[in-house]
Amino acid sequence: MSKPIVLVTRKIPEAGIDFLKQLCEVRGATEATPIDHETLMKSISDVDALLCLLTDTIDHAVIEAGSRLKVISNYAVGFDNIDVEAATERGIMVTNTPGVLTEATAELTWALIFAVARKIVPADKYVRDHQFSGWDPLLMLGYEIHGKTLGIIGMGRIGQAVAQMSVGFGMNIVYHDCQSPKLDLGSSVRSVTLEELGQLADIITIHVPLTPQTHHLCDADFFRLCKPGALFINTARGPVVDEEALVEALKERILAGAGLDVYEHEPAVHPGLFELPNVVLLPHIGSATYHTRTNMALRAAQNIIDAVTGKRPAYLVNPAVLNKLAL
Ligand code: DGY
């Protein structure tokens, strides 16, 4: 019997590919850069499964071209790069990789909070530039984290992990989400409106998926009501923030600093951000640990193996598709 064919759009950790090869014929998985749309369209017609990345746009046309596709397995927890509705319509399962990247992303959020609050990046540059000539009582003064109010927008898995990691810093936590956290995070955590969060938080951090409802959730109106001197962190998705409004809020010193791992028009970065010394800019590395990226590859591969062997994948994002399939 012929093996199911899987197209992997880009190089991912080998463990995932080896796992897939036990049952499937694997195509692709060799390029370090994203596949272009035309090549993707040409390569998809005879494959049973697609393992794609957030850098691939899986739109209606790609889904239509994949006439044999059973599953689209995204190597990411976010799946805003996929037209899920079109996939569901065509009876194609869409899966993602939640859970395995929660801690890595929450840790990077804290890395950014500290980097911005304590000026880690300019301080490092200062020493490398041989400017350090001895201890100075006024050198590189930053902001303390201890006892401050942390505002978490989106209290899902990653938001909750960020909250849990604050234990030890004696923080108050306010969050904005339409759902309550699943974990018991204690009495110093309370739910507020987005406006209240802006007014109360000393540090604001975003952990919502990108959807039509969260697009530009943080816009000029939001920044205008923020507590003066707040720090702003985004390790979720760039378009949740109106980047132009963010730049203005930083220029006007409404915000004292920002730490960004994602951008509105990624990989492009708003030119205004480069001009601002109180901003730390990272290249979308929230999940970039050896451990997490390997586990993401294994989870994405498992999703495919389940789908092509007739099982319901554990991380199915469009359960409505099951109505179309006999699973
Ligand atoms: C995701 O998974 O959505 C991250 O942005 C990349 O790991």
Coordinates of N, CA, C and O and ligand atoms in Angstrom, one line a residue, residues 54 76-78 101 236-237 284 287 293 296, ligand 1:
L54 N 4.0 29.4 10.4 CA 3.2 30.7 10.4 C 3.7 31.6 9.3 O 3.0 32.6 9.1
A76 N 2.8 25.7 14.9 CA 2.7 26.9 15.8 C 1.4 26.7 16.6 O 0.5 25.9 16.2
V77 N 1.2 27.5 17.6 CA -0.1 27.5 18.3 C -1.0 28.4 17.6 O -2.2 28.1 17.5
G78 N -0.5 29.6 17.1 CA -1.3 30.5 16.4 C -1.6 29.9 15.0 O -0.8 29.2 14.4
L101 N 4.6 25.0 23.9 CA 5.4 26.3 23.8 C 5.0 27.3 24.9 O 5.5 28.4 24.9
A236 N 2.8 38.0 21.3 CA 1.7 37.2 20.8 C 1.7 37.3 19.3 O 2.3 36.5 18.6
R237 N 1.0 38.3 18.8 CA 0.9 38.6 17.3 C 0.9 40.1 17.1 O 0.2 40.8 17.8
H284 N 10.8 37.4 16.7 CA 9.8 36.3 16.9 C 10.4 35.0 17.3 O 10.4 34.0 16.6
S287 N 9.0 30.9 21.1 CA 9.1 29.5 21.3 C 10.5 28.9 21.0 O 10.6 27.7 20.9
R293 N 11.1 23.7 20.3 CA 10.9 23.6 18.9 C 10.9 22.1 18.4 O 10.2 21.7 17.5
M296 N 7.4 20.9 19.3 CA 6.4 21.4 18.3 C 6.5 20.5 17.1 O 5.4 20.2 16.5
Ligands
DGY1 C1 3.2 30.3 17.6 O1 3.4 29.1 17.9 O2 2.1 30.8 17.3 C2 4.4 31.2 17.8 O3 4.2 32.5 17.4 C3 5.7 30.6 17.2 O4 6.0 29.5 17.9

